[in-house]
Amino acid sequence: MIFYFSGTGNSKWAAKTIADKTGDTLFSLPTNESASGDTIGIVFPIYAWGCPGPVEDFLRAQSFSKDQYIYIVATCGSNCGMV
């Protein structure tokens, strides 16, 4: 399962590229879907040096298991963090 949030389409492209290689199903955030697979991908753009609100809301609503493998891909246009 790959959950993604995209503003301009870059993160959607990244999520789709990963899904094409792994055979995972894509879910656009926000969604009512639960992160229930063995492997969970989260893809989103950096917004104002952080995670977009819909992604934070989604993550807070989940009950991840210690047995799940969870990875995050954060895309960014120019500056990914405050220095």
N, CA, C and O atoms as a Maestro MAE file, in Angstrom:
{
 s_m_m2io_version
 :::
 2.0.0
}

f_m_ct {
 s_m_title
 :::
 protein
 m_atom[332] {
  # First column is atom index #
  i_m_mmod_type
  r_m_x_coord
  r_m_y_coord
  r_m_z_coord
  i_m_residue_number
  s_m_chain_name
  s_m_pdb_residue_name
  s_m_pdb_atom_name
  i_m_atomic_number
  :::
  1 25 0.840 -1.170 0.000 1 A "MET " " N  " 7
  2 3 0.000 0.000 0.000 1 A "MET " " CA " 6
  3 2 0.889 1.239 0.000 1 A "MET " " C  " 6
  4 15 1.845 1.343 0.769 1 A "MET " " O  " 8
  5 25 0.545 2.176 -0.888 2 A "ILE " " N  " 7
  6 3 1.251 3.454 -0.914 2 A "ILE " " CA " 6
  7 2 0.210 4.565 -0.818 2 A "ILE " " C  " 6
  8 15 -0.704 4.660 -1.638 2 A "ILE " " O  " 8
  9 25 0.370 5.389 0.189 3 A "PHE " " N  " 7
  10 3 -0.496 6.540 0.391 3 A "PHE " " CA " 6
  11 2 0.283 7.767 -0.041 3 A "PHE " " C  " 6
  12 15 1.449 7.931 0.316 3 A "PHE " " O  " 8
  13 25 -0.372 8.635 -0.816 4 A "TYR " " N  " 7
  14 3 0.343 9.824 -1.268 4 A "TYR " " CA " 6
  15 2 -0.532 11.064 -1.183 4 A "TYR " " C  " 6
  16 15 -1.758 10.999 -1.269 4 A "TYR " " O  " 8
  17 25 0.136 12.191 -1.011 5 A "PHE " " N  " 7
  18 3 -0.497 13.495 -1.080 5 A "PHE " " CA " 6
  19 2 0.329 14.291 -2.071 5 A "PHE " " C  " 6
  20 15 1.556 14.317 -1.979 5 A "PHE " " O  " 8
  21 25 -0.335 14.944 -3.022 6 A "SER " " N  " 7
  22 3 0.391 15.676 -4.042 6 A "SER " " CA " 6
  23 2 -0.297 16.988 -4.346 6 A "SER " " C  " 6
  24 15 -1.517 17.038 -4.503 6 A "SER " " O  " 8
  25 25 0.485 18.049 -4.429 7 A "GLY " " N  " 7
  26 3 -0.060 19.363 -4.769 7 A "GLY " " CA " 6
  27 2 0.026 19.624 -6.266 7 A "GLY " " C  " 6
  28 15 -0.979 19.938 -6.903 7 A "GLY " " O  " 8
  29 25 1.218 19.496 -6.824 8 A "THR " " N  " 7
  30 3 1.428 19.791 -8.240 8 A "THR " " CA " 6
  31 2 1.558 18.547 -9.099 8 A "THR " " C  " 6
  32 15 1.612 18.644 -10.325 8 A "THR " " O  " 8
  33 25 1.608 17.383 -8.473 9 A "GLY " " N  " 7
  34 3 1.718 16.135 -9.224 9 A "GLY " " CA " 6
  35 2 3.049 15.430 -9.081 9 A "GLY " " C  " 6
  36 15 3.164 14.266 -9.466 9 A "GLY " " O  " 8
  37 25 4.064 16.098 -8.539 10 A "ASN " " N  " 7
  38 3 5.381 15.467 -8.408 10 A "ASN " " CA " 6
  39 2 5.353 14.268 -7.464 10 A "ASN " " C  " 6
  40 15 5.926 13.222 -7.770 10 A "ASN " " O  " 8
  41 25 4.693 14.414 -6.326 11 A "SER " " N  " 7
  42 3 4.625 13.304 -5.367 11 A "SER " " CA " 6
  43 2 3.757 12.171 -5.895 11 A "SER " " C  " 6
  44 15 4.028 11.001 -5.623 11 A "SER " " O  " 8
  45 25 2.720 12.509 -6.644 12 A "LYS " " N  " 7
  46 3 1.891 11.464 -7.274 12 A "LYS " " CA " 6
  47 2 2.738 10.672 -8.258 12 A "LYS " " C  " 6
  48 15 2.657 9.444 -8.304 12 A "LYS " " O  " 8
  49 25 3.550 11.370 -9.045 13 A "TRP " " N  " 7
  50 3 4.430 10.707 -10.000 13 A "TRP " " CA " 6
  51 2 5.402 9.777 -9.267 13 A "TRP " " C  " 6
  52 15 5.602 8.636 -9.683 13 A "TRP " " O  " 8
  53 25 6.006 10.265 -8.178 14 A "ALA " " N  " 7
  54 3 6.947 9.445 -7.403 14 A "ALA " " CA " 6
  55 2 6.246 8.213 -6.841 14 A "ALA " " C  " 6
  56 15 6.777 7.105 -6.915 14 A "ALA " " O  " 8
  57 25 5.051 8.407 -6.278 15 A "ALA " " N  " 7
  58 3 4.298 7.285 -5.710 15 A "ALA " " CA " 6
  59 2 3.929 6.268 -6.787 15 A "ALA " " C  " 6
  60 15 4.035 5.062 -6.564 15 A "ALA " " O  " 8
  61 25 3.496 6.748 -7.951 16 A "LYS " " N  " 7
  62 3 3.117 5.842 -9.048 16 A "LYS " " CA " 6
  63 2 4.327 5.079 -9.563 16 A "LYS " " C  " 6
  64 15 4.230 3.893 -9.878 16 A "LYS " " O  " 8
  65 25 5.465 5.755 -9.649 17 A "THR " " N  " 7
  66 3 6.693 5.092 -10.098 17 A "THR " " CA " 6
  67 2 7.074 3.966 -9.144 17 A "THR " " C  " 6
  68 15 7.440 2.877 -9.586 17 A "THR " " O  " 8
  69 25 6.992 4.217 -7.846 18 A "ILE " " N  " 7
  70 3 7.291 3.178 -6.850 18 A "ILE " " CA " 6
  71 2 6.271 2.048 -6.958 18 A "ILE " " C  " 6
  72 15 6.641 0.874 -6.940 18 A "ILE " " O  " 8
  73 25 4.987 2.396 -7.069 19 A "ALA " " N  " 7
  74 3 3.923 1.378 -7.161 19 A "ALA " " CA " 6
  75 2 4.095 0.510 -8.404 19 A "ALA " " C  " 6
  76 15 3.866 -0.698 -8.350 19 A "ALA " " O  " 8
  77 25 4.493 1.110 -9.516 20 A "ASP " " N  " 7
  78 3 4.720 0.331 -10.743 20 A "ASP " " CA " 6
  79 2 5.829 -0.693 -10.555 20 A "ASP " " C  " 6
  80 15 5.766 -1.790 -11.110 20 A "ASP " " O  " 8
  81 25 6.846 -0.337 -9.773 21 A "LYS " " N  " 7
  82 3 7.987 -1.242 -9.540 21 A "LYS " " CA " 6
  83 2 7.684 -2.313 -8.488 21 A "LYS " " C  " 6
  84 15 8.214 -3.422 -8.556 21 A "LYS " " O  " 8
  85 25 6.828 -1.976 -7.514 22 A "THR " " N  " 7
  86 3 6.572 -2.887 -6.394 22 A "THR " " CA " 6
  87 2 5.257 -3.643 -6.504 22 A "THR " " C  " 6
  88 15 5.037 -4.622 -5.792 22 A "THR " " O  " 8
  89 25 4.373 -3.184 -7.407 23 A "GLY " " N  " 7
  90 3 3.063 -3.821 -7.533 23 A "GLY " " CA " 6
  91 2 2.093 -3.406 -6.441 23 A "GLY " " C  " 6
  92 15 1.061 -4.048 -6.248 23 A "GLY " " O  " 8
  93 25 2.419 -2.329 -5.722 24 A "ASP " " N  " 7
  94 3 1.551 -1.847 -4.642 24 A "ASP " " CA " 6
  95 2 0.372 -1.050 -5.192 24 A "ASP " " C  " 6
  96 15 0.404 -0.559 -6.320 24 A "ASP " " O  " 8
  97 25 -0.662 -0.933 -4.372 25 A "THR " " N  " 7
  98 3 -1.847 -0.146 -4.692 25 A "THR " " CA " 6
  99 2 -1.671 1.267 -4.160 25 A "THR " " C  " 6
  100 15 -1.148 1.467 -3.064 25 A "THR " " O  " 8
  101 25 -2.115 2.255 -4.954 26 A "LEU " " N  " 7
  102 3 -2.016 3.663 -4.571 26 A "LEU " " CA " 6
  103 2 -3.310 4.153 -3.938 26 A "LEU " " C  " 6
  104 15 -4.404 3.773 -4.356 26 A "LEU " " O  " 8
  105 25 -3.173 4.997 -2.932 27 A "PHE " " N  " 7
  106 3 -4.301 5.671 -2.291 27 A "PHE " " CA " 6
  107 2 -3.950 7.134 -2.134 27 A "PHE " " C  " 6
  108 15 -2.918 7.474 -1.554 27 A "PHE " " O  " 8
  109 25 -4.811 8.006 -2.654 28 A "SER " " N  " 7
  110 3 -4.600 9.445 -2.547 28 A "SER " " CA " 6
  111 2 -5.133 9.929 -1.200 28 A "SER " " C  " 6
  112 15 -6.228 9.550 -0.782 28 A "SER " " O  " 8
  113 25 -4.349 10.767 -0.529 29 A "LEU " " N  " 7
  114 3 -4.787 11.359 0.739 29 A "LEU " " CA " 6
  115 2 -5.507 12.665 0.475 29 A "LEU " " C  " 6
  116 15 -5.098 13.414 -0.413 29 A "LEU " " O  " 8
  117 25 -6.560 12.965 1.211 30 A "PRO " " N  " 7
  118 3 -7.120 12.195 2.322 30 A "PRO " " CA " 6
  119 2 -7.908 10.986 1.813 30 A "PRO " " C  " 6
  120 15 -8.450 10.998 0.708 30 A "PRO " " O  " 8
  121 25 -7.957 9.952 2.640 31 A "THR " " N  " 7
  122 3 -8.696 8.734 2.325 31 A "THR " " CA " 6
  123 2 -9.243 8.128 3.612 31 A "THR " " C  " 6
  124 15 -8.743 8.407 4.702 31 A "THR " " O  " 8
  125 25 -10.250 7.317 3.479 32 A "ASN " " N  " 7
  126 3 -10.794 6.583 4.626 32 A "ASN " " CA " 6
  127 2 -10.127 5.222 4.768 32 A "ASN " " C  " 6
  128 15 -10.430 4.469 5.694 32 A "ASN " " O  " 8
  129 25 -9.225 4.910 3.856 33 A "GLU " " N  " 7
  130 3 -8.516 3.640 3.865 33 A "GLU " " CA " 6
  131 2 -7.579 3.578 5.065 33 A "GLU " " C  " 6
  132 15 -7.017 4.593 5.476 33 A "GLU " " O  " 8
  133 25 -7.417 2.385 5.620 34 A "SER " " N  " 7
  134 3 -6.528 2.165 6.753 34 A "SER " " CA " 6
  135 2 -5.218 1.560 6.268 34 A "SER " " C  " 6
  136 15 -5.213 0.783 5.314 34 A "SER " " O  " 8
  137 25 -4.125 1.903 6.904 35 A "ALA " " N  " 7
  138 3 -2.807 1.363 6.560 35 A "ALA " " CA " 6
  139 2 -2.672 -0.021 7.176 35 A "ALA " " C  " 6
  140 15 -2.162 -0.169 8.287 35 A "ALA " " O  " 8
  141 25 -3.135 -1.041 6.442 36 A "SER " " N  " 7
  142 3 -3.218 -2.372 7.024 36 A "SER " " CA " 6
  143 2 -2.283 -3.395 6.398 36 A "SER " " C  " 6
  144 15 -2.291 -4.555 6.811 36 A "SER " " O  " 8
  145 25 -1.495 -3.015 5.433 37 A "GLY " " N  " 7
  146 3 -0.608 -3.972 4.790 37 A "GLY " " CA " 6
  147 2 0.673 -4.220 5.569 37 A "GLY " " C  " 6
  148 15 0.939 -3.573 6.582 37 A "GLY " " O  " 8
  149 25 1.459 -5.168 5.079 38 A "ASP " " N  " 7
  150 3 2.752 -5.471 5.698 38 A "ASP " " CA " 6
  151 2 3.769 -4.369 5.426 38 A "ASP " " C  " 6
  152 15 4.628 -4.079 6.258 38 A "ASP " " O  " 8
  153 25 3.659 -3.758 4.244 39 A "THR " " N  " 7
  154 3 4.553 -2.669 3.850 39 A "THR " " CA " 6
  155 2 3.707 -1.457 3.504 39 A "THR " " C  " 6
  156 15 2.795 -1.540 2.682 39 A "THR " " O  " 8
  157 25 4.012 -0.340 4.131 40 A "ILE " " N  " 7
  158 3 3.252 0.894 3.932 40 A "ILE " " CA " 6
  159 2 4.205 1.985 3.471 40 A "ILE " " C  " 6
  160 15 5.204 2.272 4.130 40 A "ILE " " O  " 8
  161 25 3.887 2.590 2.332 41 A "GLY " " N  " 7
  162 3 4.646 3.727 1.839 41 A "GLY " " CA " 6
  163 2 3.829 5.000 2.001 41 A "GLY " " C  " 6
  164 15 2.618 5.001 1.781 41 A "GLY " " O  " 8
  165 25 4.488 6.073 2.383 42 A "ILE " " N  " 7
  166 3 3.857 7.388 2.507 42 A "ILE " " CA " 6
  167 2 4.694 8.340 1.656 42 A "ILE " " C  " 6
  168 15 5.895 8.479 1.883 42 A "ILE " " O  " 8
  169 25 4.066 8.998 0.676 43 A "VAL " " N  " 7
  170 3 4.778 9.902 -0.223 43 A "VAL " " CA " 6
  171 2 4.095 11.264 -0.170 43 A "VAL " " C  " 6
  172 15 2.876 11.359 -0.312 43 A "VAL " " O  " 8
  173 25 4.880 12.310 0.033 44 A "PHE " " N  " 7
  174 3 4.317 13.651 0.122 44 A "PHE " " CA " 6
  175 2 5.385 14.701 -0.164 44 A "PHE " " C  " 6
  176 15 6.580 14.426 -0.053 44 A "PHE " " O  " 8
  177 25 4.950 15.908 -0.534 45 A "PRO " " N  " 7
  178 3 5.912 17.001 -0.716 45 A "PRO " " CA " 6
  179 2 6.175 17.714 0.608 45 A "PRO " " C  " 6
  180 15 5.326 17.721 1.500 45 A "PRO " " O  " 8
  181 25 7.335 18.302 0.724 46 A "ILE " " N  " 7
  182 3 7.633 19.147 1.880 46 A "ILE " " CA " 6
  183 2 6.860 20.450 1.694 46 A "ILE " " C  " 6
  184 15 6.977 21.102 0.656 46 A "ILE " " O  " 8
  185 25 6.075 20.827 2.692 47 A "TYR " " N  " 7
  186 3 5.324 22.087 2.687 47 A "TYR " " CA " 6
  187 2 5.798 22.919 3.859 47 A "TYR " " C  " 6
  188 15 5.708 22.475 5.004 47 A "TYR " " O  " 8
  189 25 6.298 24.110 3.604 48 A "ALA " " N  " 7
  190 3 6.729 25.015 4.671 48 A "ALA " " CA " 6
  191 2 7.636 24.289 5.661 48 A "ALA " " C  " 6
  192 15 7.436 24.366 6.873 48 A "ALA " " O  " 8
  193 25 8.621 23.594 5.137 49 A "TRP " " N  " 7
  194 3 9.617 22.857 5.921 49 A "TRP " " CA " 6
  195 2 9.033 21.724 6.753 49 A "TRP " " C  " 6
  196 15 9.596 21.359 7.785 49 A "TRP " " O  " 8
  197 25 7.919 21.169 6.319 50 A "GLY " " N  " 7
  198 3 7.336 20.077 7.080 50 A "GLY " " CA " 6
  199 2 6.371 19.230 6.274 50 A "GLY " " C  " 6
  200 15 6.332 19.279 5.044 50 A "GLY " " O  " 8
  201 25 5.619 18.475 6.993 51 A "CYS " " N  " 7
  202 3 4.648 17.536 6.448 51 A "CYS " " CA " 6
  203 2 3.302 18.238 6.249 51 A "CYS " " C  " 6
  204 15 2.861 18.955 7.147 51 A "CYS " " O  " 8
  205 25 2.637 18.057 5.108 52 A "PRO " " N  " 7
  206 3 1.328 18.671 4.892 52 A "PRO " " CA " 6
  207 2 0.285 18.171 5.894 52 A "PRO " " C  " 6
  208 15 0.328 17.019 6.324 52 A "PRO " " O  " 8
  209 25 -0.643 19.044 6.257 53 A "GLY " " N  " 7
  210 3 -1.690 18.712 7.218 53 A "GLY " " CA " 6
  211 2 -2.437 17.419 6.941 53 A "GLY " " C  " 6
  212 15 -2.618 16.627 7.866 53 A "GLY " " O  " 8
  213 25 -2.892 17.159 5.687 54 A "PRO " " N  " 7
  214 3 -3.611 15.916 5.427 54 A "PRO " " CA " 6
  215 2 -2.781 14.663 5.710 54 A "PRO " " C  " 6
  216 15 -3.325 13.628 6.093 54 A "PRO " " O  " 8
  217 25 -1.476 14.758 5.522 55 A "VAL " " N  " 7
  218 3 -0.595 13.618 5.813 55 A "VAL " " CA " 6
  219 2 -0.472 13.433 7.319 55 A "VAL " " C  " 6
  220 15 -0.548 12.310 7.817 55 A "VAL " " O  " 8
  221 25 -0.282 14.530 8.044 56 A "GLU " " N  " 7
  222 3 -0.221 14.449 9.510 56 A "GLU " " CA " 6
  223 2 -1.512 13.862 10.069 56 A "GLU " " C  " 6
  224 15 -1.470 12.999 10.946 56 A "GLU " " O  " 8
  225 25 -2.653 14.320 9.571 57 A "ASP " " N  " 7
  226 3 -3.948 13.799 10.032 57 A "ASP " " CA " 6
  227 2 -4.059 12.307 9.786 57 A "ASP " " C  " 6
  228 15 -4.509 11.560 10.654 57 A "ASP " " O  " 8
  229 25 -3.647 11.872 8.599 58 A "PHE " " N  " 7
  230 3 -3.688 10.456 8.249 58 A "PHE " " CA " 6
  231 2 -2.809 9.635 9.188 58 A "PHE " " C  " 6
  232 15 -3.237 8.604 9.706 58 A "PHE " " O  " 8
  233 25 -1.583 10.096 9.404 59 A "LEU " " N  " 7
  234 3 -0.647 9.358 10.254 59 A "LEU " " CA " 6
  235 2 -1.138 9.263 11.693 59 A "LEU " " C  " 6
  236 15 -1.003 8.221 12.333 59 A "LEU " " O  " 8
  237 25 -1.706 10.349 12.198 60 A "ARG " " N  " 7
  238 3 -2.235 10.334 13.572 60 A "ARG " " CA " 6
  239 2 -3.401 9.363 13.738 60 A "ARG " " C  " 6
  240 15 -3.603 8.822 14.826 60 A "ARG " " O  " 8
  241 25 -4.162 9.139 12.682 61 A "ALA " " N  " 7
  242 3 -5.346 8.275 12.746 61 A "ALA " " CA " 6
  243 2 -4.998 6.786 12.629 61 A "ALA " " C  " 6
  244 15 -5.868 5.936 12.818 61 A "ALA " " O  " 8
  245 25 -3.744 6.464 12.321 62 A "GLN " " N  " 7
  246 3 -3.349 5.074 12.113 62 A "GLN " " CA " 6
  247 2 -2.864 4.415 13.395 62 A "GLN " " C  " 6
  248 15 -2.369 5.074 14.309 62 A "GLN " " O  " 8
  249 25 -3.019 3.115 13.436 63 A "SER " " N  " 7
  250 3 -2.460 2.294 14.513 63 A "SER " " CA " 6
  251 2 -1.484 1.327 13.867 63 A "SER " " C  " 6
  252 15 -1.849 0.206 13.514 63 A "SER " " O  " 8
  253 25 -0.252 1.760 13.715 64 A "PHE " " N  " 7
  254 3 0.746 0.928 13.065 64 A "PHE " " CA " 6
  255 2 1.214 -0.180 13.999 64 A "PHE " " C  " 6
  256 15 1.261 -0.012 15.217 64 A "PHE " " O  " 8
  257 25 1.554 -1.303 13.403 65 A "SER " " N  " 7
  258 3 2.071 -2.446 14.138 65 A "SER " " CA " 6
  259 2 3.592 -2.457 14.047 65 A "SER " " C  " 6
  260 15 4.161 -1.995 13.058 65 A "SER " " O  " 8
  261 25 4.246 -2.979 15.066 66 A "LYS " " N  " 7
  262 3 5.709 -3.072 15.027 66 A "LYS " " CA " 6
  263 2 6.176 -4.047 13.949 66 A "LYS " " C  " 6
  264 15 7.353 -4.050 13.586 66 A "LYS " " O  " 8
  265 25 5.270 -4.870 13.437 67 A "ASP " " N  " 7
  266 3 5.611 -5.829 12.392 67 A "ASP " " CA " 6
  267 2 5.508 -5.239 10.984 67 A "ASP " " C  " 6
  268 15 5.952 -5.858 10.017 67 A "ASP " " O  " 8
  269 25 4.929 -4.055 10.868 68 A "GLN " " N  " 7
  270 3 4.810 -3.420 9.563 68 A "GLN " " CA " 6
  271 2 6.115 -2.712 9.197 68 A "GLN " " C  " 6
  272 15 6.793 -2.143 10.052 68 A "GLN " " O  " 8
  273 25 6.446 -2.763 7.913 69 A "TYR " " N  " 7
  274 3 7.580 -2.005 7.390 69 A "TYR " " CA " 6
  275 2 6.991 -0.722 6.805 69 A "TYR " " C  " 6
  276 15 6.173 -0.774 5.887 69 A "TYR " " O  " 8
  277 25 7.403 0.414 7.331 70 A "ILE " " N  " 7
  278 3 6.852 1.703 6.916 70 A "ILE " " CA " 6
  279 2 7.994 2.567 6.402 70 A "ILE " " C  " 6
  280 15 9.023 2.722 7.059 70 A "ILE " " O  " 8
  281 25 7.789 3.129 5.204 71 A "TYR " " N  " 7
  282 3 8.794 4.038 4.659 71 A "TYR " " CA " 6
  283 2 8.121 5.318 4.191 71 A "TYR " " C  " 6
  284 15 6.932 5.334 3.872 71 A "TYR " " O  " 8
  285 25 8.900 6.386 4.156 72 A "ILE " " N  " 7
  286 3 8.411 7.697 3.740 72 A "ILE " " CA " 6
  287 2 9.322 8.237 2.650 72 A "ILE " " C  " 6
  288 15 10.546 8.147 2.734 72 A "ILE " " O  " 8
  289 25 8.693 8.800 1.622 73 A "VAL " " N  " 7
  290 3 9.413 9.506 0.575 73 A "VAL " " CA " 6
  291 2 8.900 10.941 0.595 73 A "VAL " " C  " 6
  292 15 7.717 11.182 0.357 73 A "VAL " " O  " 8
  293 25 9.776 11.885 0.875 74 A "ALA " " N  " 7
  294 3 9.394 13.298 0.907 74 A "ALA " " CA " 6
  295 2 10.044 13.995 -0.287 74 A "ALA " " C  " 6
  296 15 11.268 14.057 -0.401 74 A "ALA " " O  " 8
  297 25 9.199 14.514 -1.169 75 A "THR " " N  " 7
  298 3 9.712 15.232 -2.329 75 A "THR " " CA " 6
  299 2 9.845 16.710 -1.980 75 A "THR " " C  " 6
  300 15 9.179 17.206 -1.072 75 A "THR " " O  " 8
  301 25 10.706 17.402 -2.704 76 A "CYS " " N  " 7
  302 3 10.861 18.828 -2.419 76 A "CYS " " CA " 6
  303 2 11.381 19.548 -3.646 76 A "CYS " " C  " 6
  304 15 12.160 19.004 -4.429 76 A "CYS " " O  " 8
  305 25 10.926 20.795 -3.796 77 A "GLY " " N  " 7
  306 3 11.288 21.576 -4.971 77 A "GLY " " CA " 6
  307 2 12.639 22.259 -4.843 77 A "GLY " " C  " 6
  308 15 13.427 22.256 -5.789 77 A "GLY " " O  " 8
  309 25 12.913 22.841 -3.688 78 A "SER " " N  " 7
  310 3 14.177 23.553 -3.576 78 A "SER " " CA " 6
  311 2 14.789 23.479 -2.188 78 A "SER " " C  " 6
  312 15 15.973 23.168 -2.064 78 A "SER " " O  " 8
  313 25 14.024 23.754 -1.144 79 A "ASN " " N  " 7
  314 3 14.565 23.796 0.211 79 A "ASN " " CA " 6
  315 2 13.743 22.877 1.086 79 A "ASN " " C  " 6
  316 15 12.568 23.146 1.336 79 A "ASN " " O  " 8
  317 25 14.344 21.790 1.558 80 A "CYS " " N  " 7
  318 3 13.587 20.779 2.299 80 A "CYS " " CA " 6
  319 2 13.551 21.026 3.790 80 A "CYS " " C  " 6
  320 15 12.842 20.314 4.502 80 A "CYS " " O  " 8
  321 25 14.276 21.992 4.288 81 A "GLY " " N  " 7
  322 3 14.255 22.220 5.731 81 A "GLY " " CA " 6
  323 2 14.823 23.575 6.096 81 A "GLY " " C  " 6
  324 15 15.524 24.212 5.309 81 A "GLY " " O  " 8
  325 25 14.510 23.995 7.291 82 A "MET " " N  " 7
  326 3 15.001 25.276 7.773 82 A "MET " " CA " 6
  327 2 16.441 25.105 8.256 82 A "MET " " C  " 6
  328 15 16.723 24.223 9.067 82 A "MET " " O  " 8
  329 25 17.333 25.929 7.769 83 A "VAL " " N  " 7
  330 3 18.738 25.849 8.155 83 A "VAL " " CA " 6
  331 2 19.149 27.024 9.002 83 A "VAL " " C  " 6
  332 15 20.305 27.113 9.415 83 A "VAL " " O  " 8
  :::
 }
 m_bond[331] {
  # First column is bond index #
  i_m_from
  i_m_to
  i_m_order
  :::
  1 1 2 1
  2 2 3 1
  3 3 4 2
  4 3 5 1
  5 5 6 1
  6 6 7 1
  7 7 8 2
  8 7 9 1
  9 9 10 1
  10 10 11 1
  11 11 12 2
  12 11 13 1
  13 13 14 1
  14 14 15 1
  15 15 16 2
  16 15 17 1
  17 17 18 1
  18 18 19 1
  19 19 20 2
  20 19 21 1
  21 21 22 1
  22 22 23 1
  23 23 24 2
  24 23 25 1
  25 25 26 1
  26 26 27 1
  27 27 28 2
  28 27 29 1
  29 29 30 1
  30 30 31 1
  31 31 32 2
  32 31 33 1
  33 33 34 1
  34 34 35 1
  35 35 36 2
  36 35 37 1
  37 37 38 1
  38 38 39 1
  39 39 40 2
  40 39 41 1
  41 41 42 1
  42 42 43 1
  43 43 44 2
  44 43 45 1
  45 45 46 1
  46 46 47 1
  47 47 48 2
  48 47 49 1
  49 49 50 1
  50 50 51 1
  51 51 52 2
  52 51 53 1
  53 53 54 1
  54 54 55 1
  55 55 56 2
  56 55 57 1
  57 57 58 1
  58 58 59 1
  59 59 60 2
  60 59 61 1
  61 61 62 1
  62 62 63 1
  63 63 64 2
  64 63 65 1
  65 65 66 1
  66 66 67 1
  67 67 68 2
  68 67 69 1
  69 69 70 1
  70 70 71 1
  71 71 72 2
  72 71 73 1
  73 73 74 1
  74 74 75 1
  75 75 76 2
  76 75 77 1
  77 77 78 1
  78 78 79 1
  79 79 80 2
  80 79 81 1
  81 81 82 1
  82 82 83 1
  83 83 84 2
  84 83 85 1
  85 85 86 1
  86 86 87 1
  87 87 88 2
  88 87 89 1
  89 89 90 1
  90 90 91 1
  91 91 92 2
  92 91 93 1
  93 93 94 1
  94 94 95 1
  95 95 96 2
  96 95 97 1
  97 97 98 1
  98 98 99 1
  99 99 100 2
  100 99 101 1
  101 101 102 1
  102 102 103 1
  103 103 104 2
  104 103 105 1
  105 105 106 1
  106 106 107 1
  107 107 108 2
  108 107 109 1
  109 109 110 1
  110 110 111 1
  111 111 112 2
  112 111 113 1
  113 113 114 1
  114 114 115 1
  115 115 116 2
  116 115 117 1
  117 117 118 1
  118 118 119 1
  119 119 120 2
  120 119 121 1
  121 121 122 1
  122 122 123 1
  123 123 124 2
  124 123 125 1
  125 125 126 1
  126 126 127 1
  127 127 128 2
  128 127 129 1
  129 129 130 1
  130 130 131 1
  131 131 132 2
  132 131 133 1
  133 133 134 1
  134 134 135 1
  135 135 136 2
  136 135 137 1
  137 137 138 1
  138 138 139 1
  139 139 140 2
  140 139 141 1
  141 141 142 1
  142 142 143 1
  143 143 144 2
  144 143 145 1
  145 145 146 1
  146 146 147 1
  147 147 148 2
  148 147 149 1
  149 149 150 1
  150 150 151 1
  151 151 152 2
  152 151 153 1
  153 153 154 1
  154 154 155 1
  155 155 156 2
  156 155 157 1
  157 157 158 1
  158 158 159 1
  159 159 160 2
  160 159 161 1
  161 161 162 1
  162 162 163 1
  163 163 164 2
  164 163 165 1
  165 165 166 1
  166 166 167 1
  167 167 168 2
  168 167 169 1
  169 169 170 1
  170 170 171 1
  171 171 172 2
  172 171 173 1
  173 173 174 1
  174 174 175 1
  175 175 176 2
  176 175 177 1
  177 177 178 1
  178 178 179 1
  179 179 180 2
  180 179 181 1
  181 181 182 1
  182 182 183 1
  183 183 184 2
  184 183 185 1
  185 185 186 1
  186 186 187 1
  187 187 188 2
  188 187 189 1
  189 189 190 1
  190 190 191 1
  191 191 192 2
  192 191 193 1
  193 193 194 1
  194 194 195 1
  195 195 196 2
  196 195 197 1
  197 197 198 1
  198 198 199 1
  199 199 200 2
  200 199 201 1
  201 201 202 1
  202 202 203 1
  203 203 204 2
  204 203 205 1
  205 205 206 1
  206 206 207 1
  207 207 208 2
  208 207 209 1
  209 209 210 1
  210 210 211 1
  211 211 212 2
  212 211 213 1
  213 213 214 1
  214 214 215 1
  215 215 216 2
  216 215 217 1
  217 217 218 1
  218 218 219 1
  219 219 220 2
  220 219 221 1
  221 221 222 1
  222 222 223 1
  223 223 224 2
  224 223 225 1
  225 225 226 1
  226 226 227 1
  227 227 228 2
  228 227 229 1
  229 229 230 1
  230 230 231 1
  231 231 232 2
  232 231 233 1
  233 233 234 1
  234 234 235 1
  235 235 236 2
  236 235 237 1
  237 237 238 1
  238 238 239 1
  239 239 240 2
  240 239 241 1
  241 241 242 1
  242 242 243 1
  243 243 244 2
  244 243 245 1
  245 245 246 1
  246 246 247 1
  247 247 248 2
  248 247 249 1
  249 249 250 1
  250 250 251 1
  251 251 252 2
  252 251 253 1
  253 253 254 1
  254 254 255 1
  255 255 256 2
  256 255 257 1
  257 257 258 1
  258 258 259 1
  259 259 260 2
  260 259 261 1
  261 261 262 1
  262 262 263 1
  263 263 264 2
  264 263 265 1
  265 265 266 1
  266 266 267 1
  267 267 268 2
  268 267 269 1
  269 269 270 1
  270 270 271 1
  271 271 272 2
  272 271 273 1
  273 273 274 1
  274 274 275 1
  275 275 276 2
  276 275 277 1
  277 277 278 1
  278 278 279 1
  279 279 280 2
  280 279 281 1
  281 281 282 1
  282 282 283 1
  283 283 284 2
  284 283 285 1
  285 285 286 1
  286 286 287 1
  287 287 288 2
  288 287 289 1
  289 289 290 1
  290 290 291 1
  291 291 292 2
  292 291 293 1
  293 293 294 1
  294 294 295 1
  295 295 296 2
  296 295 297 1
  297 297 298 1
  298 298 299 1
  299 299 300 2
  300 299 301 1
  301 301 302 1
  302 302 303 1
  303 303 304 2
  304 303 305 1
  305 305 306 1
  306 306 307 1
  307 307 308 2
  308 307 309 1
  309 309 310 1
  310 310 311 1
  311 311 312 2
  312 311 313 1
  313 313 314 1
  314 314 315 1
  315 315 316 2
  316 315 317 1
  317 317 318 1
  318 318 319 1
  319 319 320 2
  320 319 321 1
  321 321 322 1
  322 322 323 1
  323 323 324 2
  324 323 325 1
  325 325 326 1
  326 326 327 1
  327 327 328 2
  328 327 329 1
  329 329 330 1
  330 330 331 1
  331 331 332 2
  :::
 }
}
